[in-house]
mmCIF file of C-alpha atoms in Angstrom:
data_model
loop_
_atom_site.group_PDB
_atom_site.id
_atom_site.type_symbol
_atom_site.label_atom_id
_atom_site.label_comp_id
_atom_site.label_asym_id
_atom_site.label_seq_id
_atom_site.Cartn_x
_atom_site.Cartn_y
_atom_site.Cartn_z
ATOM 1 C CA MET A 1 -23.126 29.470 28.075
ATOM 2 C CA ARG A 2 -25.646 31.319 25.885
ATOM 3 C CA GLY A 3 -24.448 34.497 24.289
ATOM 4 C CA GLY A 4 -20.798 33.520 24.757
ATOM 5 C CA ARG A 5 -18.301 32.573 22.109
ATOM 6 C CA ASN A 6 -18.643 29.022 20.842
ATOM 7 C CA LYS A 7 -15.147 27.584 21.000
ATOM 8 C CA PHE A 8 -16.232 24.604 18.888
ATOM 9 C CA GLY A 9 -17.399 26.819 16.038
ATOM 10 C CA PRO A 10 -14.267 26.352 13.879
ATOM 11 C CA MET A 11 -14.500 22.559 14.314
ATOM 12 C CA TYR A 12 -18.111 22.535 13.108
ATOM 13 C CA LYS A 13 -17.271 24.741 10.118
ATOM 14 C CA ARG A 14 -14.345 22.480 9.171
ATOM 15 C CA ASP A 15 -16.541 19.413 9.495
ATOM 16 C CA ARG A 16 -19.217 20.893 7.242
ATOM 17 C CA ALA A 17 -16.596 21.968 4.698
ATOM 18 C CA LEU A 18 -15.139 18.480 4.578
ATOM 19 C CA LYS A 19 -18.546 16.916 4.007
ATOM 20 C CA GLN A 20 -19.369 19.356 1.215
ATOM 21 C CA GLN A 21 -15.990 18.777 -0.464
ATOM 22 C CA ARG A 22 -16.333 15.022 -0.233
ATOM 23 C CA LYS A 23 -19.856 14.995 -1.692
ATOM 24 C CA ALA A 24 -18.894 17.335 -4.528
ATOM 25 C CA LEU A 25 -15.855 15.249 -5.472
ATOM 26 C CA ILE A 26 -17.767 11.974 -5.357
ATOM 27 C CA GLN A 27 -20.599 13.353 -7.477
ATOM 28 C CA ALA A 28 -18.146 14.844 -9.963
ATOM 29 C CA SER A 29 -16.229 11.595 -10.409
ATOM 30 C CA GLY A 30 -19.287 9.324 -10.444
ATOM 31 C CA PHE A 31 -17.722 6.887 -7.958
ATOM 32 C CA ARG A 32 -21.022 5.260 -6.981
ATOM 33 C CA ILE A 33 -22.278 4.680 -10.511
ATOM 34 C CA GLU A 34 -22.767 0.941 -10.481
ATOM 35 C CA SER A 35 -22.966 0.273 -14.193
ATOM 36 C CA SER A 36 -19.905 0.832 -16.320
ATOM 37 C CA THR A 37 -19.074 0.382 -19.981
ATOM 38 C CA PRO A 38 -16.943 -2.728 -20.609
ATOM 39 C CA LEU A 39 -13.417 -1.963 -21.720
ATOM 40 C CA VAL A 40 -13.084 -4.902 -24.123
ATOM 41 C CA SER A 41 -15.178 -7.788 -25.371
ATOM 42 C CA LEU A 42 -14.101 -11.002 -23.735
ATOM 43 C CA SER A 43 -15.613 -13.596 -25.978
ATOM 44 C CA SER A 44 -16.879 -13.896 -29.501
ATOM 45 C CA PRO A 45 -20.212 -15.521 -30.418
ATOM 46 C CA HIS A 46 -18.254 -18.543 -31.612
ATOM 47 C CA GLN A 47 -16.650 -18.934 -28.175
ATOM 48 C CA LYS A 48 -20.035 -18.783 -26.499
ATOM 49 C CA ASP A 49 -21.340 -21.585 -28.701
ATOM 50 C CA SER A 50 -18.347 -23.783 -27.893
ATOM 51 C CA THR A 51 -18.583 -23.328 -24.139
ATOM 52 C CA THR A 52 -22.338 -23.444 -23.577
ATOM 53 C CA PRO A 53 -22.753 -27.247 -23.789
ATOM 54 C CA GLN A 54 -19.972 -27.761 -21.227
ATOM 55 C CA ASN A 55 -21.912 -25.707 -18.752
ATOM 56 C CA GLU A 56 -24.533 -28.424 -18.541
ATOM 57 C CA HIS A 57 -22.012 -30.900 -17.132
ATOM 58 C CA ILE A 58 -20.520 -28.661 -14.455
ATOM 59 C CA ILE A 59 -21.221 -29.863 -10.936
ATOM 60 C CA TYR A 60 -21.192 -27.027 -8.451
ATOM 61 C CA GLN A 61 -21.169 -27.833 -4.761
ATOM 62 C CA SER A 62 -22.850 -25.782 -2.059
ATOM 63 C CA PRO A 63 -21.099 -22.526 -1.071
ATOM 64 C CA SER A 64 -18.447 -22.653 1.641
ATOM 65 C CA LEU A 65 -18.057 -18.919 2.308
ATOM 66 C CA CYS A 66 -20.527 -19.229 5.176
ATOM 67 C CA THR A 67 -18.143 -21.618 6.923
ATOM 68 C CA LEU A 68 -15.485 -18.892 6.960
ATOM 69 C CA LEU A 69 -17.835 -16.391 8.575
ATOM 70 C CA PRO A 70 -18.963 -16.754 12.214
ATOM 71 C CA SER A 71 -22.289 -18.578 12.434
ATOM 72 C CA ASN A 72 -23.209 -16.751 15.624
ATOM 73 C CA SER A 73 -22.510 -13.296 14.258
ATOM 74 C CA PRO A 74 -22.901 -10.620 16.949
ATOM 75 C CA GLY A 75 -24.238 -8.250 14.320
ATOM 76 C CA ALA A 76 -27.698 -7.701 15.731
ATOM 77 C CA THR A 77 -26.707 -7.063 19.351
ATOM 78 C CA LEU A 78 -23.487 -5.203 18.631
ATOM 79 C CA TYR A 79 -25.105 -2.905 16.127
ATOM 80 C CA HIS A 80 -27.875 -1.853 18.504
ATOM 81 C CA THR A 81 -25.335 -1.352 21.270
ATOM 82 C CA PHE A 82 -22.691 0.574 19.359
ATOM 83 C CA SER A 83 -24.407 2.031 16.294
ATOM 84 C CA ASN A 84 -24.707 5.574 17.640
ATOM 85 C CA TRP A 85 -21.148 5.406 18.965
ATOM 86 C CA THR A 86 -19.252 3.873 16.057
ATOM 87 C CA ILE A 87 -20.979 5.656 13.228
ATOM 88 C CA LYS A 88 -20.865 9.158 14.639
ATOM 89 C CA SER A 89 -17.352 9.076 16.031
ATOM 90 C CA GLU A 90 -14.328 8.049 14.013
ATOM 91 C CA HIS A 91 -12.089 8.428 17.076
ATOM 92 C CA THR A 92 -13.421 5.296 18.746
ATOM 93 C CA ASN A 93 -10.946 2.433 19.004
ATOM 94 C CA ILE A 94 -13.110 -0.532 18.089
ATOM 95 C CA CYS A 95 -10.209 -2.954 17.624
ATOM 96 C CA ALA A 96 -8.677 -2.175 21.007
ATOM 97 C CA SER A 97 -11.206 -4.167 22.983
ATOM 98 C CA SER A 98 -8.587 -6.290 24.667
ATOM 99 C CA PRO A 99 -4.997 -6.007 25.885
ATOM 100 C CA GLY A 100 -2.606 -6.258 22.982
ATOM 101 C CA SER A 101 -5.071 -5.109 20.320
ATOM 102 C CA ALA A 102 -3.392 -1.727 20.250
ATOM 103 C CA ALA A 103 -0.482 -3.542 18.644
ATOM 104 C CA GLY A 104 -2.824 -5.162 16.118
ATOM 105 C CA ILE A 105 -3.145 -8.522 17.920
ATOM 106 C CA TYR A 106 -6.578 -10.177 17.905
ATOM 107 C CA ASN A 107 -7.875 -12.749 20.359
ATOM 108 C CA ASP A 108 -9.581 -14.905 17.712
ATOM 109 C CA SER A 109 -6.418 -14.781 15.872
ATOM 110 C CA ASP A 110 -4.436 -16.249 13.204
ATOM 111 C CA GLU A 111 -0.796 -15.216 13.338
ATOM 112 C CA VAL A 112 -1.146 -13.730 9.895
ATOM 113 C CA TYR A 113 -3.344 -11.008 11.379
ATOM 114 C CA SER A 114 -1.015 -10.096 14.244
ATOM 115 C CA ARG A 115 1.151 -7.201 13.235
ATOM 116 C CA PRO A 116 2.733 -4.242 15.040
ATOM 117 C CA PHE A 117 1.548 -0.821 14.023
ATOM 118 C CA SER A 118 2.860 2.611 14.835
ATOM 119 C CA LEU A 119 1.167 5.905 14.157
ATOM 120 C CA ARG A 120 3.063 7.913 11.563
ATOM 121 C CA GLY A 121 1.901 11.365 12.507
ATOM 122 C CA PRO A 122 -0.317 13.164 14.991
ATOM 123 C CA ARG A 123 -2.648 14.408 12.253
ATOM 124 C CA MET A 124 -3.558 11.006 10.829
ATOM 125 C CA PRO A 125 -7.323 10.330 11.182
ATOM 126 C CA GLU A 126 -7.947 7.907 14.014
ATOM 127 C CA LEU A 127 -10.211 5.761 11.858
ATOM 128 C CA LEU A 128 -7.366 5.280 9.389
ATOM 129 C CA THR A 129 -5.116 3.932 12.132
ATOM 130 C CA GLU A 130 -7.816 1.333 12.862
ATOM 131 C CA PHE A 131 -7.938 0.378 9.183
ATOM 132 C CA MET A 132 -4.165 -0.101 9.222
ATOM 133 C CA ARG A 133 -4.327 -2.324 12.292
ATOM 134 C CA CYS A 134 -6.664 -4.653 10.447
ATOM 135 C CA ASP A 135 -4.189 -5.280 7.616
ATOM 136 C CA PRO A 136 -2.478 -8.701 7.596
ATOM 137 C CA ASN A 137 1.235 -9.234 8.052
ATOM 138 C CA GLU A 138 2.594 -9.414 4.511
ATOM 139 C CA LEU A 139 5.570 -11.689 5.216
ATOM 140 C CA GLN A 140 3.564 -14.232 7.203
ATOM 141 C CA LEU A 141 0.874 -14.284 4.533
ATOM 142 C CA GLN A 142 3.536 -14.819 1.875
ATOM 143 C CA ASN A 143 5.027 -17.775 3.769
ATOM 144 C CA ARG A 144 1.634 -19.369 4.355
ATOM 145 C CA ILE A 145 0.535 -19.186 0.725
ATOM 146 C CA THR A 146 3.935 -20.370 -0.533
ATOM 147 C CA ALA A 147 3.799 -23.429 1.717
ATOM 148 C CA TYR A 148 0.270 -24.237 0.541
ATOM 149 C CA LEU A 149 1.203 -23.953 -3.138
ATOM 150 C CA GLN A 150 4.215 -26.229 -2.698
ATOM 151 C CA GLN A 151 2.007 -28.832 -1.072
ATOM 152 C CA GLU A 152 -0.616 -28.569 -3.812
ATOM 153 C CA GLN A 153 1.999 -28.784 -6.536
ATOM 154 C CA ASN A 154 3.357 -32.003 -5.048
ATOM 155 C CA GLU A 155 -0.149 -33.485 -4.932
ATOM 156 C CA TRP A 156 -0.914 -32.510 -8.519
ATOM 157 C CA GLU A 157 2.338 -33.985 -9.820
ATOM 158 C CA LYS A 158 1.187 -37.404 -8.599
ATOM 159 C CA GLN A 159 -1.790 -37.230 -10.969
ATOM 160 C CA ARG A 160 -1.006 -34.785 -13.779
ATOM 161 C CA SER A 161 1.121 -31.728 -14.432
ATOM 162 C CA LEU A 162 0.011 -28.410 -12.975
ATOM 163 C CA THR A 163 -0.099 -25.627 -15.555
ATOM 164 C CA ILE A 164 1.105 -22.118 -14.788
ATOM 165 C CA PHE A 165 -2.439 -20.788 -15.182
ATOM 166 C CA SER A 166 -3.800 -23.372 -12.725
ATOM 167 C CA LEU A 167 -1.061 -22.442 -10.270
ATOM 168 C CA MET A 168 -2.016 -18.767 -10.568
ATOM 169 C CA CYS A 169 -5.648 -19.678 -9.898
ATOM 170 C CA LEU A 170 -4.646 -21.552 -6.746
ATOM 171 C CA MET A 171 -2.622 -18.510 -5.689
ATOM 172 C CA ALA A 172 -5.631 -16.265 -6.280
ATOM 173 C CA ASP A 173 -7.818 -18.673 -4.322
ATOM 174 C CA GLN A 174 -5.537 -18.532 -1.278
ATOM 175 C CA THR A 175 -5.293 -14.748 -1.549
ATOM 176 C CA LEU A 176 -9.080 -14.666 -1.573
ATOM 177 C CA PHE A 177 -9.093 -16.706 1.645
ATOM 178 C CA SER A 178 -6.856 -14.086 3.239
ATOM 179 C CA ILE A 179 -9.206 -11.321 2.062
ATOM 180 C CA VAL A 180 -12.182 -13.023 3.690
ATOM 181 C CA GLU A 181 -10.153 -13.457 6.883
ATOM 182 C CA TRP A 182 -9.220 -9.775 6.777
ATOM 183 C CA ALA A 183 -12.851 -8.763 6.333
ATOM 184 C CA ARG A 184 -14.273 -10.835 9.153
ATOM 185 C CA ARG A 185 -11.660 -9.475 11.589
ATOM 186 C CA SER A 186 -12.140 -5.870 10.514
ATOM 187 C CA ILE A 187 -13.943 -3.168 12.431
ATOM 188 C CA PHE A 188 -17.542 -2.485 11.429
ATOM 189 C CA PHE A 189 -17.758 -5.641 9.297
ATOM 190 C CA LYS A 190 -18.073 -7.946 12.277
ATOM 191 C CA GLN A 191 -21.025 -5.870 13.476
ATOM 192 C CA LEU A 192 -23.061 -6.958 10.457
ATOM 193 C CA LYS A 193 -25.278 -9.983 10.191
ATOM 194 C CA VAL A 194 -23.776 -12.905 8.290
ATOM 195 C CA SER A 195 -26.277 -12.419 5.450
ATOM 196 C CA ASP A 196 -25.033 -8.869 4.843
ATOM 197 C CA GLN A 197 -21.417 -9.963 5.221
ATOM 198 C CA MET A 198 -21.852 -12.554 2.477
ATOM 199 C CA LYS A 199 -23.630 -10.106 0.162
ATOM 200 C CA LEU A 200 -20.847 -7.552 0.507
ATOM 201 C CA LEU A 201 -18.096 -10.110 -0.077
ATOM 202 C CA HIS A 202 -19.900 -11.662 -3.036
ATOM 203 C CA SER A 203 -20.176 -8.192 -4.532
ATOM 204 C CA CYS A 204 -16.569 -6.984 -4.186
ATOM 205 C CA TRP A 205 -14.325 -10.058 -3.973
ATOM 206 C CA SER A 206 -12.840 -9.582 -7.451
ATOM 207 C CA GLU A 207 -12.227 -5.866 -6.822
ATOM 208 C CA LEU A 208 -10.403 -6.621 -3.577
ATOM 209 C CA LEU A 209 -8.415 -9.389 -5.265
ATOM 210 C CA LEU A 210 -7.298 -7.080 -8.065
ATOM 211 C CA LEU A 211 -6.548 -4.322 -5.572
ATOM 212 C CA ASP A 212 -4.287 -6.725 -3.670
ATOM 213 C CA ILE A 213 -2.282 -7.407 -6.845
ATOM 214 C CA ILE A 214 -2.175 -3.774 -7.957
ATOM 215 C CA SER A 215 -1.268 -2.372 -4.541
ATOM 216 C CA ARG A 216 1.693 -4.734 -4.329
ATOM 217 C CA GLN A 217 3.087 -3.361 -7.596
ATOM 218 C CA VAL A 218 2.591 0.246 -6.485
ATOM 219 C CA LEU A 219 4.020 -0.137 -2.975
ATOM 220 C CA HIS A 220 7.086 -2.078 -4.146
ATOM 221 C CA ASN A 221 7.563 0.142 -7.211
ATOM 222 C CA LYS A 222 7.750 -2.697 -9.723
ATOM 223 C CA GLU A 223 8.235 -1.778 -13.374
ATOM 224 C CA GLY A 224 8.372 -4.316 -16.141
ATOM 225 C CA SER A 225 7.418 -7.190 -13.855
ATOM 226 C CA VAL A 226 4.584 -8.408 -11.634
ATOM 227 C CA LEU A 227 5.322 -9.114 -7.978
ATOM 228 C CA LEU A 228 3.279 -12.084 -6.746
ATOM 229 C CA VAL A 229 1.962 -12.615 -3.244
ATOM 230 C CA THR A 230 4.605 -15.351 -2.830
ATOM 231 C CA GLY A 231 7.380 -12.794 -3.332
ATOM 232 C CA GLN A 232 8.282 -14.105 -6.793
ATOM 233 C CA GLU A 233 8.434 -11.867 -9.841
ATOM 234 C CA ILE A 234 7.261 -12.531 -13.383
ATOM 235 C CA GLU A 235 8.463 -10.354 -16.251
ATOM 236 C CA LEU A 236 5.683 -8.689 -18.208
ATOM 237 C CA SER A 237 7.371 -9.853 -21.411
ATOM 238 C CA THR A 238 7.028 -13.469 -20.210
ATOM 239 C CA ILE A 239 3.332 -12.972 -19.488
ATOM 240 C CA ALA A 240 2.801 -11.394 -22.901
ATOM 241 C CA SER A 241 4.515 -14.295 -24.679
ATOM 242 C CA HIS A 242 2.427 -16.984 -22.955
ATOM 243 C CA ALA A 243 -0.916 -15.207 -22.532
ATOM 244 C CA GLY A 244 -3.640 -14.973 -25.131
ATOM 245 C CA PRO A 245 -4.891 -11.611 -26.393
ATOM 246 C CA THR A 246 -7.632 -11.312 -23.751
ATOM 247 C CA LEU A 247 -5.361 -11.956 -20.777
ATOM 248 C CA ALA A 248 -2.658 -9.726 -22.248
ATOM 249 C CA SER A 249 -5.236 -6.936 -22.560
ATOM 250 C CA LEU A 250 -6.323 -7.388 -18.936
ATOM 251 C CA VAL A 251 -2.712 -7.275 -17.730
ATOM 252 C CA GLN A 252 -2.079 -4.139 -19.774
ATOM 253 C CA LYS A 253 -5.116 -2.363 -18.310
ATOM 254 C CA GLY A 254 -3.999 -3.403 -14.840
ATOM 255 C CA GLN A 255 -0.567 -1.927 -15.475
ATOM 256 C CA GLU A 256 -2.182 1.338 -16.568
ATOM 257 C CA ILE A 257 -3.974 1.547 -13.215
ATOM 258 C CA VAL A 258 -0.673 0.776 -11.457
ATOM 259 C CA GLU A 259 0.995 3.649 -13.307
ATOM 260 C CA ARG A 260 -1.779 6.102 -12.400
ATOM 261 C CA LEU A 261 -1.719 5.131 -8.735
ATOM 262 C CA THR A 262 2.071 5.412 -8.709
ATOM 263 C CA ILE A 263 1.845 8.936 -10.102
ATOM 264 C CA LEU A 264 -0.702 9.755 -7.375
ATOM 265 C CA LYS A 265 1.822 8.409 -4.821
ATOM 266 C CA VAL A 266 -0.732 6.146 -3.179
ATOM 267 C CA ASP A 267 0.652 4.615 0.033
ATOM 268 C CA ARG A 268 -0.390 1.873 2.449
ATOM 269 C CA GLU A 269 -2.698 4.197 4.358
ATOM 270 C CA VAL A 270 -4.642 5.095 1.244
ATOM 271 C CA PHE A 271 -4.875 1.457 0.139
ATOM 272 C CA ALA A 272 -6.188 0.539 3.606
ATOM 273 C CA CYS A 273 -8.967 3.102 3.141
ATOM 274 C CA ILE A 274 -9.733 1.932 -0.389
ATOM 275 C CA LYS A 275 -10.342 -1.614 0.808
ATOM 276 C CA PHE A 276 -13.059 -0.406 3.158
ATOM 277 C CA LEU A 277 -14.568 1.774 0.429
ATOM 278 C CA LEU A 278 -14.842 -1.272 -1.824
ATOM 279 C CA LEU A 279 -16.100 -3.601 0.899
ATOM 280 C CA PHE A 280 -18.793 -1.331 2.334
ATOM 281 C CA ASN A 281 -20.698 -0.681 -0.871
ATOM 282 C CA PRO A 282 -24.225 0.619 -0.149
ATOM 283 C CA ASP A 283 -25.230 -0.050 -3.783
ATOM 284 C CA VAL A 284 -25.326 -3.811 -3.120
ATOM 285 C CA LYS A 285 -28.901 -5.040 -3.423
ATOM 286 C CA GLN A 286 -31.073 -6.398 -0.596
ATOM 287 C CA LEU A 287 -28.885 -5.289 2.298
ATOM 288 C CA GLU A 288 -30.589 -5.585 5.664
ATOM 289 C CA ASP A 289 -28.560 -2.833 7.308
ATOM 290 C CA HIS A 290 -28.135 -0.387 4.459
ATOM 291 C CA PRO A 291 -27.914 2.793 6.636
ATOM 292 C CA PHE A 292 -25.054 1.328 8.670
ATOM 293 C CA ILE A 293 -23.102 0.264 5.577
ATOM 294 C CA GLU A 294 -23.619 3.627 3.897
ATOM 295 C CA SER A 295 -22.455 5.432 7.037
ATOM 296 C CA VAL A 296 -19.273 3.328 7.203
ATOM 297 C CA GLN A 297 -18.421 4.159 3.613
ATOM 298 C CA GLU A 298 -18.995 7.865 4.296
ATOM 299 C CA GLN A 299 -16.641 7.666 7.265
ATOM 300 C CA ALA A 300 -14.000 5.912 5.164
ATOM 301 C CA GLU A 301 -14.322 8.568 2.447
ATOM 302 C CA ARG A 302 -13.978 11.320 5.015
ATOM 303 C CA ALA A 303 -10.922 9.706 6.631
ATOM 304 C CA LEU A 304 -9.324 9.338 3.194
ATOM 305 C CA LEU A 305 -9.946 12.973 2.318
ATOM 306 C CA GLU A 306 -8.617 14.173 5.675
ATOM 307 C CA TYR A 307 -5.465 12.079 5.256
ATOM 308 C CA MET A 308 -4.877 13.489 1.781
ATOM 309 C CA MET A 309 -5.339 17.011 3.144
ATOM 310 C CA CYS A 310 -2.594 16.300 5.672
ATOM 311 C CA THR A 311 -0.157 14.799 3.167
ATOM 312 C CA SER A 312 -0.628 16.836 -0.003
ATOM 313 C CA SER A 313 -1.400 20.414 -0.962
ATOM 314 C CA GLN A 314 -3.060 19.091 -4.139
ATOM 315 C CA TYR A 315 -5.435 16.841 -2.213
ATOM 316 C CA VAL A 316 -8.577 17.845 -4.156
ATOM 317 C CA GLY A 317 -7.144 16.739 -7.488
ATOM 318 C CA ARG A 318 -5.592 13.598 -6.025
ATOM 319 C CA PHE A 319 -8.850 12.581 -4.376
ATOM 320 C CA ALA A 320 -10.849 13.007 -7.598
ATOM 321 C CA HIS A 321 -8.265 11.095 -9.679
ATOM 322 C CA LEU A 322 -8.165 8.329 -7.070
ATOM 323 C CA LEU A 323 -11.928 7.831 -7.297
ATOM 324 C CA LEU A 324 -11.619 7.618 -11.081
ATOM 325 C CA CYS A 325 -8.985 4.898 -10.653
ATOM 326 C CA LEU A 326 -11.407 2.967 -8.437
ATOM 327 C CA SER A 327 -14.041 3.188 -11.145
ATOM 328 C CA GLU A 328 -11.536 1.733 -13.621
ATOM 329 C CA LEU A 329 -10.666 -0.991 -11.120
ATOM 330 C CA ARG A 330 -14.318 -2.000 -10.890
ATOM 331 C CA SER A 331 -14.630 -2.172 -14.671
ATOM 332 C CA LEU A 332 -11.480 -4.265 -14.900
ATOM 333 C CA SER A 333 -12.702 -6.656 -12.201
ATOM 334 C CA THR A 334 -15.860 -7.341 -14.219
ATOM 335 C CA LEU A 335 -13.767 -8.166 -17.277
ATOM 336 C CA ALA A 336 -11.514 -10.419 -15.191
ATOM 337 C CA GLU A 337 -14.543 -12.291 -13.846
ATOM 338 C CA ASP A 338 -15.841 -12.895 -17.378
ATOM 339 C CA TYR A 339 -12.438 -14.147 -18.491
ATOM 340 C CA LEU A 340 -12.137 -16.455 -15.502
ATOM 341 C CA TYR A 341 -15.636 -17.810 -16.086
ATOM 342 C CA CYS A 342 -14.806 -18.657 -19.707
ATOM 343 C CA LYS A 343 -11.687 -20.462 -18.530
ATOM 344 C CA HIS A 344 -13.746 -22.276 -15.916
ATOM 345 C CA LEU A 345 -16.215 -23.488 -18.549
ATOM 346 C CA SER A 346 -13.347 -24.864 -20.621
ATOM 347 C CA GLY A 347 -12.014 -26.782 -17.612
ATOM 348 C CA GLU A 348 -8.798 -24.791 -17.213
ATOM 349 C CA VAL A 349 -9.537 -23.549 -13.682
ATOM 350 C CA PRO A 350 -9.328 -25.854 -10.614
ATOM 351 C CA CYS A 351 -12.837 -26.479 -9.269
ATOM 352 C CA ASN A 352 -14.295 -26.864 -5.774
ATOM 353 C CA ASN A 353 -12.500 -23.895 -4.259
ATOM 354 C CA LEU A 354 -13.473 -20.512 -2.857
ATOM 355 C CA LEU A 355 -12.542 -18.684 -6.053
ATOM 356 C CA ILE A 356 -15.033 -20.630 -8.172
ATOM 357 C CA GLU A 357 -17.666 -20.509 -5.443
ATOM 358 C CA MET A 358 -17.499 -16.718 -5.343
ATOM 359 C CA LEU A 359 -17.596 -16.572 -9.134
ATOM 360 C CA HIS A 360 -20.776 -18.665 -9.261
ATOM 361 C CA ALA A 361 -22.382 -16.882 -6.330
ATOM 362 C CA LYS A 362 -21.972 -13.432 -7.859
ATOM 363 C CA ARG A 363 -23.442 -14.582 -11.162
ATOM 364 C CA SER A 364 -26.392 -16.260 -9.454
ATOM 365 C CA TRP A 365 -27.659 -13.121 -7.715
ATOM 366 C CA ALA A 366 -26.332 -10.434 -10.080
#
């Protein structure tokens, strides 16, 4: 009614304030700056000379990521049907399209992605509850990867011994499979065309893989050891004694990020948001649906800020420091990729798996 009091006025003011705060914090922390200064040098000129000839003899098979993503992606039709709805409203339950999905159970489902979920508080952003529903069941994922590694170890022992580094690479490869499975079952992502899905995954796979390792240390409060996805622990002193200087430096920088996130008291809800921030990166080149991807990241940023407002009185400082940690994570992931590639050239990394495919794919279009 014109001339009357607008009862939605406070909501609009709060919404505008949140947007302004989010933009100011992101600009101040430089979260979307794509280029970053390397933390350490991974290889000397002598190392490059020794590994270059081996590159000529590497046989790389065609990518298999596309086989993990649905060939008949509903991206085009779903986006035109739901774009105005999903992007403008974070209170829409996209996952709950069938009975049982409110409990985190999906029809196209692997058991690993069926997990109960309960809302912790009435003030939690609705979009964040959807992010949490998409997370895999940690125990089931642990059992699946452990069983796979035992089988692979038995097969390798028939031919030659499996080194600890090779075993870690196989573990990372299976974790990467679970990340791809998480992505393709997640809200918003399945609305994209397969071409955009592959570009996003090729861009952030190493960041998500590192985040999986780091989040496990933070959530389980591990000090002096690294908790693996299989549930086993390795003492940092053991890693330092067996690792070369480059790997030891990478582990040390990872531990520094763990310490910062622990001080910030980052929980599962925040990590769930971070995964979507990393996945939906609008800075990726040649995206077909750039506006949609940018809008999803803005929604994830807003949900994260709202959650921090509800859980901490120092949310502004925490939010800014968290974005700085993400920038450090991205720098570290680049260094880890370079290290892994050097190891791959020297024949120390198992070939013909998703890990190596993603490594080659990112270097081919970067």
